[in-house]
Each structure stands twice: as C-alpha cells, then as structure tokens.
Amino acid sequence: MVVQLLRRTAVFAVSLAVATVAVFAFMTVLPGDPARVALGVNATEEAVAATRAEFGTDRPLAVQYADWVSGLPVGDFGRSYVTDTEIGPQILDRLLVTTWLVLAGTAVAVVVAVPLGIAAAVLHRRAGGALISGFSQVGVAVPSFIAGILLVTVFAVRLGWLPSGGWTPPAQDPVEFLRRLALPALALGLVQGAVLTRYVRSAVLDVLREDYLRTARAKGLTPIRALLRHGLRNAAVPVVTVLGLQLATLLIGAVVVERVFVIPGLGSLLLDGVANRDLLLVQGVVVVLVLAVLVVNFLVDVAYTVLDPRLRRAG
Amino acid sequence: MTVLTVENLHVGTDDLALVSDVSFTLAAGERVGLIGESGSGKSLTAAAVMGLLPEGVHATGSVRLHGVPHDLVGASERQLAAVRGNALTMVFQEPMTALNPAMRVGDQVAEVMLLHGTRPDRTAARAAAVDLLAQVRLPEPERTARAYPHQLSGGQRQRVMIAIALANGPSVLLADEPTTALDVTVQAQVLDLVLTGVAERGAALLFITHDLAVVATVCERVLVMYGGRVVEAGPVREVFTRPRHPYTRGLLDASDLTSANGRLRTIPGTVPAAGRFPAGCVFRNRCPRATGACATLPAWTDGAAGGGFACWHPVAADG
C-alpha cells in the first residue's frame, strides 16, 4: 500500500515536470515577442531590447524556464507582461471559483446519473429503462453552453426564479452564492450526468450478470438489496474511471459555461489572457489546469485501491 | 418426513420448453443424486427450485418446502428471500466467481446469519462465521475471515460457499456440481465437507453431478435426467445395477472405464441444443432401441423397489 502510494506520487511528480516543460515550450514557440507586443510596432530596437531585459526574455530559454518553474511551488507565476500585475493571486482567486463550479457540476452529474443509471439497468427490458436511455442519449448530444442558454431562458428570463449570471463568494452571502451557482452547475452537470448515466447503466448491467450477485440472492437478499449491498461497490470502479475523465472535460466545459454565466473563473481568465496576448498568464493558467487533471487522476488511482481489494498489494 | 416436494415442474422461455414435468421428493436427511449429460436440465431444475432462474426463463408447477406455507413457484421475491439461505440453500459449480470480490469472506459468511436473524448481532455472527470456517477446515479461520476472496484458492473459496450454505442449518441443500471446477486432489475433501455438513444438520441433499461413482458411494436415490425430463429414478443400487432406460444404460456404459477392448464407450450422437429435443421420447433420436412407438411420449412405469422409468422399450430387468 505504502510502496504503491510512493510509486504513484513519483509518477505524478514526473508527469507534472514534463507538463511544465511542454507548456513552456508551446508558449515559447508561439510567434509574437512579448516585448514587441507590449511596445507596439513603431518601437525602436533599443526600446525593445530594454523591455526584453526588463521582462527577462533576453536570457537563454533554459534560464527562463528554470526561473519560471522554480516560482510555481510557492505560487509565484511571474508578473504579467501586459497588465504588470502578479499572476499568482489572480489564478488562485479564479481557481477557487472554478473549483466550486466544477464540484457543484460533478455533484449534479452524480446525483442525476447514479439513480437513473441503476434504474435504467434494472429496468433494461422494460419501457422505463428505454426511456431513461433515450433521455441520456439526448443529453449527450446537447453541449453545455446550449444547456446553459436554455436554463437561463427558462429559469432566469421566463420564470425569474434565479439570476442569469454573476458570482457571489460563499463567505459574503451563502444564499446568493447558491442561487448564482445553481444554473451554471446544472448546465455543466446535467450534460455530464447524461453521459455518466450511460456508464453507470452498463457497469450495473455487467454486475447484474455476476455470479456473486446470484450468491447474494441465494443467501436471501432480494434482487434490489443484492445489487445495493454487493453490486454497487463493484460497479463503482469503471464509473469512477469515467468520472475522473469527465472532471477533465468539466474543466473545459467550465471555460465555456463561465462565459455564458459571466462568472469570474479560471476559464474566463484564460480567455482574457488569450485575447490580450498575455502569454505568461495563459502559461500559468494552463499549468494549473494540467495540475488539476493530474490531481484528479491521482485521486482516481487511490479510489481504485479503496474500492477494489484485488488492486491492493502487500508491501 | 418429506422436506421438499417438486411436482410437475416445467421450466422454459416464452417459446422453448427446457425442463418438462419434473416431479420428485426429498426426505429429511436423504441424499439424492441428479445425473445426466450437460444440457439435460439438471442445473435449471435446481435453479427453479431456488427461484433463481435467469431473466426470461419461467417456471410453472409446484415446489413445496416443509415449514413454508406457500408454494415456492410463483412466490414473491420477498417471500423467496426469507427461505433462500435459511431453510433452502445452494452451492454452485464455479467457486472462483461466486463470492463478492470486494467483501471480506468472514463478513460474507456472517451476512447470511444476520439476514435471517439466526445470530443476535454482528459480533455473534462474526464469531459464528469464524467457527464455520473452522468447520469447513480452512486453515487459520480467524485470519481467513479477514481475507478477501482473491487471496483464497478455488478449493478454499468453495469451502467458504459451503460454510455459507450450512450457516443457518438448512433443511435442504442443493449442490450443483460443487467439485467439478476443483483440482482432483481436493474434490474428495470438499465432497466430504458437504456430506458431513448435511449429516450433522439432518439436511436433505440434492447432489447434481456427472460423476456416477460419487453418486454410487454417496447417494441413496438417483434421478436420471435427459432432455429436460426425468427418464429414470430409483434407489442407486437398483438403477445402477439394473438400469431400465436405454439412456441410463448408456451413461453407465460410458462411465465404465474397465470394460471392452480398452476403448471408451460413448452414447452415439450429441445432446441437442436447449429446447430442441424431439417430440415424444426425448432420447429417441440417439436411442438404439427406438421405434415408431417412441414418437409418443412414454408413460411413467413404476419399477421394482420404488423406482420407475419412462420408456416404451426398456432394457430387460435382468440385463
């Protein structure tokens, strides 16, 4: 168990290191010298050289990389070339907002998918199961920004129940926080929930065919109780895998949904950075997104060993 | 005293008949063998008695268990759940996949007692589970109780299944080829555990097997199934020494390794696919004695010593 954890941690660290190199390399290869972008096309060579020296982009790439990457562990992402502000605090602020959004979206997805997926599997030969499968098929086809716009149209514009956008931090006003979180979380979560429903259904269908479920019934459990007590934990392994992959998708989905709902999250920060050619900011946000995906994968691996004793090894 | 009465049991899907008109009884403490080739309906019969038929397969007829006021055929899942694992238990053929991989085996044994309330609480059930694991002669029962199924061998897992089946002192145990998937070296030990277990509890045993030698040594009565029908039944000594049905004759010949000129004897032809047996006598397309009369379903003939057979042209009683 300990050895496995150490091995996983090592894999995690190496992946992260490789990712920082890749992100840095991409940003360097992109055309556009930050100094020229900052000064405009009419700047003199001397002025550009002076600005390069100020930004530190005249140094060798290896030195620039080392300088940038050594700041990351302490949250120092450098100073923006464009806005001349510290990037770290901005990312932290925005990360918190996006984390709320993604967690709420995941919660919606799980709350929708687990009961519906189980029902679809148990009823797979009846109309109810086909109905759920049909709905999830439709849900899969709807992009989250369309879902977002539909939700805004119905619940914010027509019914006026919830605000159509904006953000309130939970510490400031918890009720308003939830009201503003509800629609974007639904937009993200319902679509992911539709996808997840299909995976829950097929995982549960697989488990229903297992011999140990027959054993559970032979012991005196009704079919539903046998599934709940002996089936779900075994069905959870493939579902957690998909959920991990979906969290990465949710981060991408959040970029779009944040635009639709005017939420100051990491996604809008990334889009602002791209629009302003703020390379260092984009670089920082992308690294944080990569880190988030790696953390999720790490947690998924740990979840496997908790769920399935066969994956634990002595040592 | 009769503990299990099966009458006119039919099992089938919407368009296929898989088991037809099976009737038998088990007396308390009696050991009855159920033999026949693969595909003759033995396992389906057991599954129908347990009410554990696959989806889309239905049973009609009557299955009555002593002490249970209702018929098991057509009973609700809730009614069946109260009987299964308690008065009526089963050991399956494949031990490798029969246990929940994500649950400690001690908990899986304890669960069956907690479900039926035969132990007052979790602690008592756990202690009883360790006791049962010792009874099925698993090494270090305390430690084994904390193991997960993947840490045990096939033979050890089957011992756990036997412990589960015996935990609540059943009146009937159905054993569906419990040793077929095991190494030859542990088959005898596991068989012995089943026999000791039912003997100590006075339980009746329905033993499904391909192994006629085991039936001859272990069982008092035997039912021979072919094509979803019981074609011959009776005391083991009678059926095995003076078989009347040509199919029984064929099975006995095929399992006799000492006879002939060193060549194994077989029953000609193969078992038809499920539900595709001929009308009339199900064995007639493979039977050396078949005639035109066999197109009509043979009636049950009571034989000597409480047995019987279903054949128009039985093998001579002295042959």
XYZ file of C-alpha atoms in Angstrom:
634
model
C 0.000 0.000 0.000
C 2.738 2.465 1.017
C 5.010 1.418 -1.832
C 2.167 1.809 -4.290
C 1.384 5.256 -2.935
C 5.034 6.289 -3.281
C 5.155 4.953 -6.828
C 2.010 6.840 -7.744
C 3.391 10.025 -6.188
C 6.592 9.650 -8.221
C 4.579 9.173 -11.426
C 2.557 12.241 -10.509
C 5.686 14.366 -9.959
C 7.321 13.276 -13.197
C 4.127 13.911 -15.199
C 3.867 17.381 -13.715
C 7.511 18.168 -14.540
C 7.049 17.009 -18.143
C 3.855 19.062 -18.379
C 5.583 22.274 -17.292
C 8.282 21.761 -19.935
C 5.635 21.123 -22.606
C 3.550 24.162 -21.671
C 6.632 26.398 -21.527
C 7.864 25.121 -24.873
C 4.500 25.704 -26.543
C 4.305 29.266 -25.325
C 7.876 29.987 -26.479
C 7.297 28.529 -29.911
C 4.216 30.724 -30.464
C 5.030 33.664 -32.680
C 4.994 37.113 -31.054
C 7.681 38.646 -28.898
C 6.109 39.881 -25.615
C 8.315 42.996 -25.699
C 7.109 43.932 -29.191
C 3.521 43.202 -28.211
C 3.921 45.493 -25.194
C 5.576 48.378 -27.086
C 3.732 48.270 -30.402
C 5.038 48.047 -33.970
C 6.713 51.505 -34.027
C 9.070 50.914 -31.097
C 12.812 51.316 -31.670
C 15.177 48.345 -31.440
C 16.747 49.892 -28.315
C 13.434 50.235 -26.559
C 12.526 46.626 -27.444
C 15.892 45.405 -26.165
C 15.433 47.344 -22.932
C 11.947 45.874 -22.427
C 13.245 42.363 -23.170
C 15.862 42.874 -20.488
C 13.144 44.088 -18.116
C 10.919 41.032 -18.870
C 13.935 38.734 -18.779
C 13.074 37.287 -22.208
C 16.607 38.060 -23.465
C 18.009 35.307 -21.272
C 18.575 31.734 -22.558
C 15.366 29.648 -22.648
C 16.673 27.192 -20.062
C 17.263 30.021 -17.593
C 13.822 31.482 -18.302
C 12.234 28.073 -17.759
C 14.151 27.470 -14.523
C 13.199 30.923 -13.264
C 9.505 30.355 -14.069
C 9.222 26.787 -12.838
C 11.072 27.429 -9.559
C 8.428 30.008 -8.652
C 5.475 27.646 -9.226
C 5.687 25.626 -5.973
C 5.356 28.856 -3.934
C 2.572 30.210 -6.132
C 4.822 32.698 -7.962
C 3.659 32.619 -11.580
C 5.578 35.751 -12.556
C 4.396 39.274 -13.475
C 2.116 39.782 -16.450
C 3.844 41.481 -19.406
C 0.553 43.114 -20.312
C -1.061 44.258 -17.077
C 2.110 44.387 -14.968
C 0.366 42.582 -12.098
C 1.275 39.439 -10.159
C -0.315 36.439 -11.876
C -0.329 34.046 -8.882
C -3.030 35.751 -6.770
C -5.304 36.164 -9.808
C -5.060 32.468 -10.622
C -5.713 31.491 -7.019
C -8.803 33.701 -6.872
C -10.198 32.330 -10.099
C -9.245 28.738 -9.289
C -11.417 28.867 -6.192
C -14.425 29.995 -8.238
C -13.893 27.320 -10.899
C -13.397 24.627 -8.251
C -16.813 25.459 -6.763
C -18.357 25.338 -10.193
C -16.741 22.025 -11.168
C -17.527 20.377 -7.829
C -21.140 21.517 -7.983
C -21.371 20.320 -11.604
C -19.933 16.931 -10.603
C -22.360 16.692 -7.703
C -25.272 17.352 -10.079
C -23.907 14.770 -12.534
C -23.559 12.083 -9.837
C -26.938 12.822 -8.269
C -28.553 12.511 -11.696
C -26.531 9.612 -13.077
C -26.331 7.113 -10.206
C -30.066 6.603 -9.563
C -31.014 6.928 -13.231
C -28.226 4.593 -14.376
C -29.200 1.961 -11.809
C -32.861 2.273 -12.766
C -32.017 2.003 -16.472
C -30.015 -1.179 -15.826
C -32.602 -2.823 -13.574
C -35.425 -1.940 -15.990
C -33.421 -2.577 -19.142
C -36.030 -4.882 -20.631
C -38.895 -2.541 -19.877
C -40.148 0.779 -21.171
C -38.769 2.741 -18.220
C -35.211 1.654 -18.963
C -35.517 2.531 -22.632
C -36.963 5.923 -21.693
C -34.002 6.742 -19.443
C -31.544 5.576 -22.102
C -33.320 7.750 -24.653
C -33.161 10.824 -22.428
C -29.497 10.292 -21.690
C -28.853 9.913 -25.417
C -30.439 13.331 -25.982
C -28.473 14.759 -23.063
C -25.204 13.504 -24.511
C -25.913 15.381 -27.736
C -26.525 18.765 -26.045
C -23.401 20.898 -25.465
C -23.269 22.504 -22.019
C -23.402 26.064 -23.356
C -26.691 25.300 -25.130
C -27.969 23.749 -21.924
C -26.819 26.897 -20.129
C -28.632 29.216 -22.513
C -31.799 27.106 -22.287
C -31.651 27.122 -18.495
C -31.162 30.905 -18.444
C -34.065 31.383 -20.843
C -36.434 29.289 -18.767
C -35.420 29.859 -15.144
C -33.917 33.343 -15.272
C -35.761 35.137 -18.073
C -39.227 33.473 -18.213
C -39.716 32.399 -14.605
C -37.305 34.831 -12.952
C -36.507 32.321 -10.188
C -32.738 32.573 -10.364
C -30.210 35.181 -11.501
C -28.951 34.734 -15.045
C -25.311 35.174 -14.155
C -22.656 36.744 -11.980
C -20.864 35.485 -8.910
C -21.033 35.947 -5.147
C -18.355 34.359 -2.962
C -19.814 31.930 -0.375
C -18.241 33.818 2.537
C -20.008 37.033 1.532
C -23.571 35.704 1.143
C -24.085 31.930 1.189
C -27.673 32.066 -0.076
C -26.866 34.329 -3.005
C -23.810 32.135 -3.676
C -26.033 29.075 -4.090
C -28.606 30.972 -6.161
C -25.922 32.109 -8.578
C -24.199 28.720 -8.605
C -27.383 26.749 -9.360
C -27.872 27.389 -13.080
C -24.225 27.078 -14.211
C -23.837 23.928 -12.087
C -26.948 22.465 -13.703
C -25.729 23.421 -17.179
C -22.431 21.641 -16.562
C -23.783 18.761 -14.510
C -26.867 17.739 -16.478
C -24.900 17.141 -19.658
C -22.153 15.253 -17.833
C -24.845 13.416 -15.889
C -26.387 12.230 -19.151
C -23.038 10.813 -20.249
C -22.369 9.280 -16.841
C -25.849 7.695 -16.735
C -24.878 5.511 -19.686
C -21.708 4.343 -17.965
C -23.494 3.653 -14.681
C -26.108 1.676 -16.611
C -23.568 -0.514 -18.389
C -21.471 -1.018 -15.223
C -24.571 -2.091 -13.296
C -25.702 -4.349 -16.162
C -22.286 -6.068 -16.054
C -22.507 -6.533 -12.302
C -26.060 -7.902 -12.544
C -24.679 -10.794 -14.594
C -22.018 -11.644 -11.992
C -22.158 -14.952 -10.124
C -21.717 -13.265 -6.759
C -24.989 -11.437 -7.235
C -26.706 -14.804 -7.671
C -24.919 -15.925 -4.497
C -26.226 -12.840 -2.700
C -29.752 -13.731 -3.757
C -29.184 -17.371 -2.769
C -28.285 -16.052 0.692
C -31.690 -14.403 0.989
C -31.314 -10.886 -0.385
C -33.996 -9.555 -2.711
C -32.606 -8.599 -6.153
C -32.557 -4.869 -5.327
C -30.867 -5.331 -1.960
C -28.359 -7.747 -3.508
C -27.485 -5.081 -6.058
C -27.176 -2.335 -3.454
C -25.101 -4.349 -0.994
C -22.927 -6.447 -3.280
C -23.156 -4.857 -6.703
C -22.682 -1.120 -6.398
C -19.214 -1.118 -4.929
C -18.006 -3.389 -7.726
C -19.799 -1.308 -10.348
C -18.148 1.824 -8.934
C -14.685 1.032 -10.304
C -15.453 1.661 -14.009
C -17.743 4.555 -13.080
C -15.005 6.285 -11.080
C -12.674 5.943 -14.071
C -15.183 7.716 -16.279
C -15.903 10.305 -13.594
C -12.173 11.105 -13.459
C -12.038 11.590 -17.215
C -15.195 13.680 -17.019
C -13.715 16.015 -14.430
C -11.154 16.976 -17.038
C -13.979 17.576 -19.527
C -15.820 19.565 -16.884
C -12.833 21.914 -16.560
C -13.030 22.558 -20.294
C -16.811 22.874 -20.089
C -16.349 25.375 -17.260
C -14.386 27.668 -19.596
C -17.456 27.963 -21.825
C -20.085 27.985 -19.102
C -18.206 30.739 -17.234
C -18.560 32.867 -20.358
C -22.285 32.192 -20.656
C -22.955 32.996 -16.988
C -20.376 35.785 -16.609
C -18.515 34.002 -13.843
C -15.001 35.197 -12.964
C -13.388 31.761 -13.041
C -10.240 30.264 -14.441
C -11.893 29.799 -17.840
C -12.682 33.486 -18.282
C -9.169 34.356 -17.055
C -7.733 32.039 -19.701
C -9.872 33.562 -22.454
C -8.939 37.096 -21.307
C -5.284 36.107 -21.343
C -5.554 34.773 -24.876
C -7.426 37.876 -26.070
C -4.758 40.186 -24.563
C -1.846 38.063 -25.780
C -0.820 37.748 -22.138
C 1.426 34.744 -22.703
C 2.722 34.350 -19.182
C -0.825 34.424 -17.787
C -2.012 31.803 -20.295
C 1.036 29.701 -19.448
C 0.181 29.880 -15.744
C -3.500 29.027 -16.190
C -2.713 26.082 -18.458
C -0.235 24.672 -15.951
C -2.849 24.943 -13.209
C -5.409 23.150 -15.400
C -2.876 20.397 -16.112
C -2.133 20.137 -12.405
C -5.855 19.823 -11.664
C -6.237 16.965 -14.170
C -3.190 15.181 -12.723
C -4.533 15.540 -9.189
C -7.868 14.079 -10.305
C -6.134 11.117 -11.953
C -4.090 10.556 -8.824
C -7.240 10.559 -6.699
C -8.930 8.144 -9.117
C -5.995 5.744 -8.729
C -6.259 5.956 -4.961
C -10.019 5.405 -5.191
C -9.420 2.166 -7.127
C -7.398 0.641 -4.331
C -10.009 1.660 -1.787
C -12.866 0.183 -3.859
C -11.248 -2.995 -5.127
C -9.139 -5.044 -2.713
C -7.700 -7.032 -5.628
C -5.750 -3.947 -6.670
C -4.025 -3.659 -3.285
C -0.722 -5.341 -2.965
C 1.151 -6.191 0.159
C 4.253 -4.136 0.836
C -40.738 -36.957 6.609
C -40.731 -35.248 3.236
C -38.987 -31.857 3.280
C -39.094 -30.976 -0.413
C -41.836 -31.858 -2.884
C -41.443 -30.933 -6.535
C -44.476 -31.622 -8.710
C -44.968 -31.164 -12.452
C -42.172 -28.630 -12.650
C -41.915 -27.048 -16.088
C -39.210 -24.517 -16.933
C -38.957 -22.625 -20.188
C -38.763 -19.371 -22.052
C -41.681 -17.918 -23.973
C -41.084 -20.305 -26.874
C -38.806 -23.095 -25.596
C -39.523 -25.858 -23.111
C -36.302 -26.507 -21.169
C -37.469 -28.686 -18.280
C -40.705 -30.660 -18.562
C -42.847 -32.348 -15.978
C -40.211 -32.995 -13.309
C -41.508 -34.429 -10.045
C -39.535 -35.738 -7.077
C -39.363 -35.554 -3.316
C -36.570 -35.343 -0.772
C -36.971 -36.832 2.697
C -35.218 -35.294 5.707
C -31.563 -36.303 5.724
C -31.883 -38.068 2.379
C -29.135 -37.807 -0.229
C -30.355 -37.883 -3.822
C -28.192 -37.713 -6.925
C -29.284 -35.887 -10.079
C -27.332 -37.080 -13.105
C -27.377 -36.595 -16.856
C -25.257 -35.053 -19.588
C -24.621 -31.302 -19.805
C -27.698 -29.651 -21.239
C -30.161 -32.143 -19.831
C -31.706 -29.612 -17.449
C -30.151 -30.541 -14.092
C -28.928 -27.065 -13.163
C -32.109 -25.398 -14.397
C -34.140 -27.715 -12.200
C -32.068 -26.682 -9.173
C -32.283 -23.007 -10.153
C -36.065 -23.314 -10.494
C -36.323 -24.851 -7.017
C -34.286 -21.933 -5.625
C -36.291 -19.430 -7.676
C -33.040 -18.194 -9.213
C -33.856 -18.651 -12.898
C -32.158 -16.387 -15.450
C -34.121 -13.463 -16.822
C -36.712 -14.525 -19.378
C -36.947 -18.088 -18.045
C -40.094 -19.025 -16.136
C -41.205 -21.983 -14.063
C -44.646 -23.491 -13.547
C -45.725 -26.369 -11.364
C -45.219 -26.721 -7.655
C -42.241 -26.648 -5.282
C -43.179 -27.053 -1.624
C -40.739 -26.870 1.254
C -41.644 -28.261 4.667
C -42.447 -25.448 7.085
C -43.138 -22.914 4.345
C -46.872 -22.252 3.969
C -46.741 -21.149 0.332
C -45.613 -22.646 -2.958
C -42.112 -21.503 -3.983
C -43.137 -21.362 -7.646
C -44.821 -18.028 -8.172
C -43.832 -16.706 -4.747
C -42.765 -13.062 -4.466
C -39.079 -12.173 -4.253
C -39.643 -11.107 -0.657
C -41.177 -14.485 0.236
C -38.376 -16.341 -1.556
C -35.701 -14.231 0.136
C -36.949 -15.383 3.542
C -36.480 -19.031 2.508
C -33.265 -18.832 0.494
C -30.100 -19.059 2.526
C -32.128 -20.191 5.507
C -34.133 -23.436 5.053
C -33.113 -23.851 1.410
C -29.519 -23.250 0.356
C -27.322 -23.909 -2.625
C -23.660 -24.440 -3.500
C -22.718 -23.530 -7.071
C -20.360 -25.083 -9.561
C -17.933 -22.195 -10.022
C -16.337 -21.046 -6.749
C -13.936 -18.565 -8.367
C -16.679 -16.044 -9.175
C -19.317 -16.911 -6.599
C -18.030 -14.641 -3.830
C -18.129 -10.851 -3.776
C -14.553 -9.741 -4.572
C -14.892 -6.533 -2.562
C -16.004 -8.059 0.759
C -14.047 -9.994 3.399
C -15.093 -13.659 3.413
C -15.894 -13.620 7.137
C -18.386 -10.825 6.527
C -19.913 -12.767 3.634
C -20.476 -15.772 5.914
C -21.744 -13.575 8.765
C -24.153 -11.784 6.423
C -26.285 -14.865 5.762
C -26.847 -15.321 9.504
C -27.623 -11.640 10.119
C -30.054 -11.622 7.197
C -32.137 -14.397 8.697
C -31.622 -13.325 12.291
C -30.120 -16.627 13.399
C -27.494 -14.740 15.411
C -28.446 -11.820 17.647
C -25.882 -9.271 16.465
C -22.868 -8.561 14.293
C -20.343 -9.700 16.906
C -22.074 -13.047 17.421
C -22.416 -13.563 13.658
C -18.715 -12.801 13.143
C -17.741 -15.298 15.828
C -20.084 -17.906 14.313
C -18.549 -17.242 10.877
C -15.059 -17.982 12.205
C -16.472 -21.168 13.763
C -17.984 -22.229 10.445
C -14.744 -21.521 8.586
C -13.028 -23.828 11.073
C -15.711 -26.478 10.485
C -15.028 -26.464 6.750
C -11.361 -26.903 7.739
C -9.962 -23.677 6.440
C -6.527 -23.026 7.929
C -6.270 -20.168 10.463
C -10.015 -19.391 10.403
C -9.536 -16.074 12.252
C -7.169 -14.835 9.583
C -9.114 -16.348 6.694
C -12.214 -14.498 7.883
C -10.378 -11.229 7.255
C -9.147 -12.317 3.799
C -10.686 -11.250 0.502
C -11.778 -13.983 -1.953
C -8.870 -13.336 -4.342
C -6.476 -14.326 -1.575
C -8.003 -17.827 -1.444
C -7.703 -20.797 -3.814
C -10.683 -22.264 -5.661
C -10.982 -25.090 -3.144
C -10.846 -22.640 -0.241
C -13.478 -20.434 -1.823
C -15.763 -23.444 -2.284
C -15.296 -24.214 1.422
C -16.450 -20.658 2.168
C -19.502 -21.219 -0.062
C -20.237 -24.437 1.829
C -19.920 -22.569 5.135
C -22.458 -20.013 3.839
C -24.809 -22.797 2.717
C -24.616 -24.576 6.087
C -24.648 -21.479 8.320
C -28.354 -21.430 9.139
C -28.891 -25.187 9.358
C -30.879 -25.661 6.137
C -33.419 -28.438 5.672
C -32.456 -28.801 2.001
C -29.075 -28.192 0.370
C -28.806 -28.129 -3.418
C -25.249 -28.841 -4.578
C -24.739 -28.121 -8.287
C -21.525 -29.909 -9.268
C -19.720 -28.433 -6.256
C -16.440 -30.192 -7.012
C -16.350 -30.088 -10.827
C -14.243 -26.914 -11.019
C -11.760 -28.049 -8.366
C -8.450 -29.868 -8.537
C -8.878 -33.638 -8.335
C -6.776 -33.613 -5.177
C -9.259 -31.508 -3.208
C -12.510 -32.853 -4.723
C -12.810 -35.656 -2.177
C -12.182 -33.321 0.771
C -14.770 -30.814 -0.386
C -17.301 -33.572 -1.068
C -16.669 -34.907 2.413
C -17.375 -31.457 3.900
C -20.719 -31.295 2.124
C -21.663 -34.765 3.366
C -20.564 -34.143 6.953
C -22.294 -30.778 6.920
C -25.675 -32.110 5.813
C -25.389 -35.178 8.067
C -24.743 -33.053 11.166
C -27.733 -30.853 10.389
C -30.094 -33.594 9.192
C -30.450 -31.732 5.900
C -31.586 -33.356 2.664
C -29.082 -33.142 -0.179
C -29.784 -32.891 -3.895
C -26.442 -33.628 -5.488
C -26.028 -32.699 -9.147
C -23.023 -34.327 -10.751
C -21.512 -36.056 -13.756
C -19.622 -38.429 -11.531
C -21.608 -41.676 -11.295
C -19.024 -43.207 -8.951
C -19.658 -40.436 -6.433
C -23.418 -40.931 -6.725
C -22.943 -44.665 -6.165
C -20.986 -44.129 -2.937
C -22.780 -41.072 -1.579
C -26.432 -41.124 -2.592
C -29.374 -43.272 -1.599
C -31.554 -42.455 -4.582
C -30.810 -41.177 -8.043
C -32.735 -39.225 -10.686
C -31.578 -39.530 -14.286
C -32.403 -36.512 -16.447
C -32.273 -36.168 -20.203
C -33.820 -33.539 -22.451
C -35.338 -31.716 -19.506
C -37.185 -34.794 -18.288
C -36.576 -37.324 -15.553
C -36.238 -40.537 -17.600
C -35.444 -42.897 -14.755
C -35.433 -42.760 -10.957
C -34.961 -45.131 -8.055
C -32.619 -46.425 -5.384
C -28.999 -46.087 -6.510
C -28.318 -49.820 -6.173
C -31.329 -50.657 -8.306
C -30.796 -48.066 -11.029
C -27.063 -48.654 -11.309
C -27.183 -52.431 -11.351
C -30.424 -52.922 -13.290
C -30.992 -49.778 -15.409
C -34.231 -49.911 -17.381
C -33.936 -46.809 -19.543
C -31.538 -47.112 -22.507
C -30.148 -43.654 -21.629
C -29.211 -44.770 -18.108
C -27.675 -47.875 -19.634
C -25.627 -45.663 -21.968
C -24.461 -43.387 -19.149
C -23.340 -46.383 -17.088
C -21.535 -47.932 -20.033
C -19.820 -44.641 -20.815
C -18.525 -44.307 -17.262
C -17.258 -47.870 -17.117
C -13.535 -47.485 -17.764
C -12.643 -51.155 -17.352
C -14.849 -52.708 -19.996
C -14.366 -53.505 -23.686
C -11.112 -53.675 -25.548
C -9.555 -50.650 -23.870
C -11.767 -48.213 -25.807
C -14.146 -45.823 -24.102
C -17.782 -46.389 -24.880
C -19.977 -43.407 -25.685
C -23.618 -42.635 -26.283
C -23.944 -42.062 -30.031
C -24.856 -38.551 -31.176
C -24.820 -35.354 -29.138
C -27.210 -33.608 -26.782
C -29.470 -31.351 -28.892
C -29.500 -27.598 -28.208
C -31.744 -26.391 -25.398
C -35.402 -26.899 -26.227
C -34.652 -28.751 -29.493
C -35.266 -32.274 -28.257
C -37.540 -34.498 -30.358
C -41.228 -34.743 -29.557
C -42.347 -37.969 -27.905
C -39.460 -39.681 -26.175
C -36.708 -37.071 -25.899
C -33.988 -39.711 -26.321
C -35.367 -41.420 -29.434
C -33.014 -39.789 -31.978
C -29.994 -41.243 -30.120
C -31.552 -44.453 -28.835
C -30.524 -47.839 -30.291
C -33.931 -49.310 -29.329
C -36.141 -46.550 -30.760
C -39.157 -47.498 -32.935
C -42.176 -45.691 -34.310
C -43.902 -46.051 -30.946
C -41.345 -43.668 -29.427
C -42.935 -40.720 -31.289
C -45.471 -40.803 -28.466
C -44.295 -39.594 -25.058
C -43.630 -42.725 -22.986
C -45.704 -43.040 -19.835
C -44.035 -43.434 -16.444
C -43.719 -47.082 -15.460
C -43.273 -47.923 -11.801
C -40.409 -50.354 -11.473
C -39.255 -52.539 -8.661
C -38.172 -51.106 -5.275
C -39.885 -47.749 -5.595
C -38.178 -46.632 -8.785
C -39.516 -46.095 -12.251
C -38.702 -45.125 -15.813
C -40.220 -43.568 -18.910
C -39.541 -45.833 -21.901
C -41.562 -47.912 -24.383
C -38.733 -50.408 -24.856
C -36.964 -50.724 -21.511
C -33.792 -52.719 -21.104
C -34.682 -56.111 -19.680
C -34.887 -56.088 -15.895
C -32.332 -58.835 -15.569
C -29.904 -57.326 -18.088
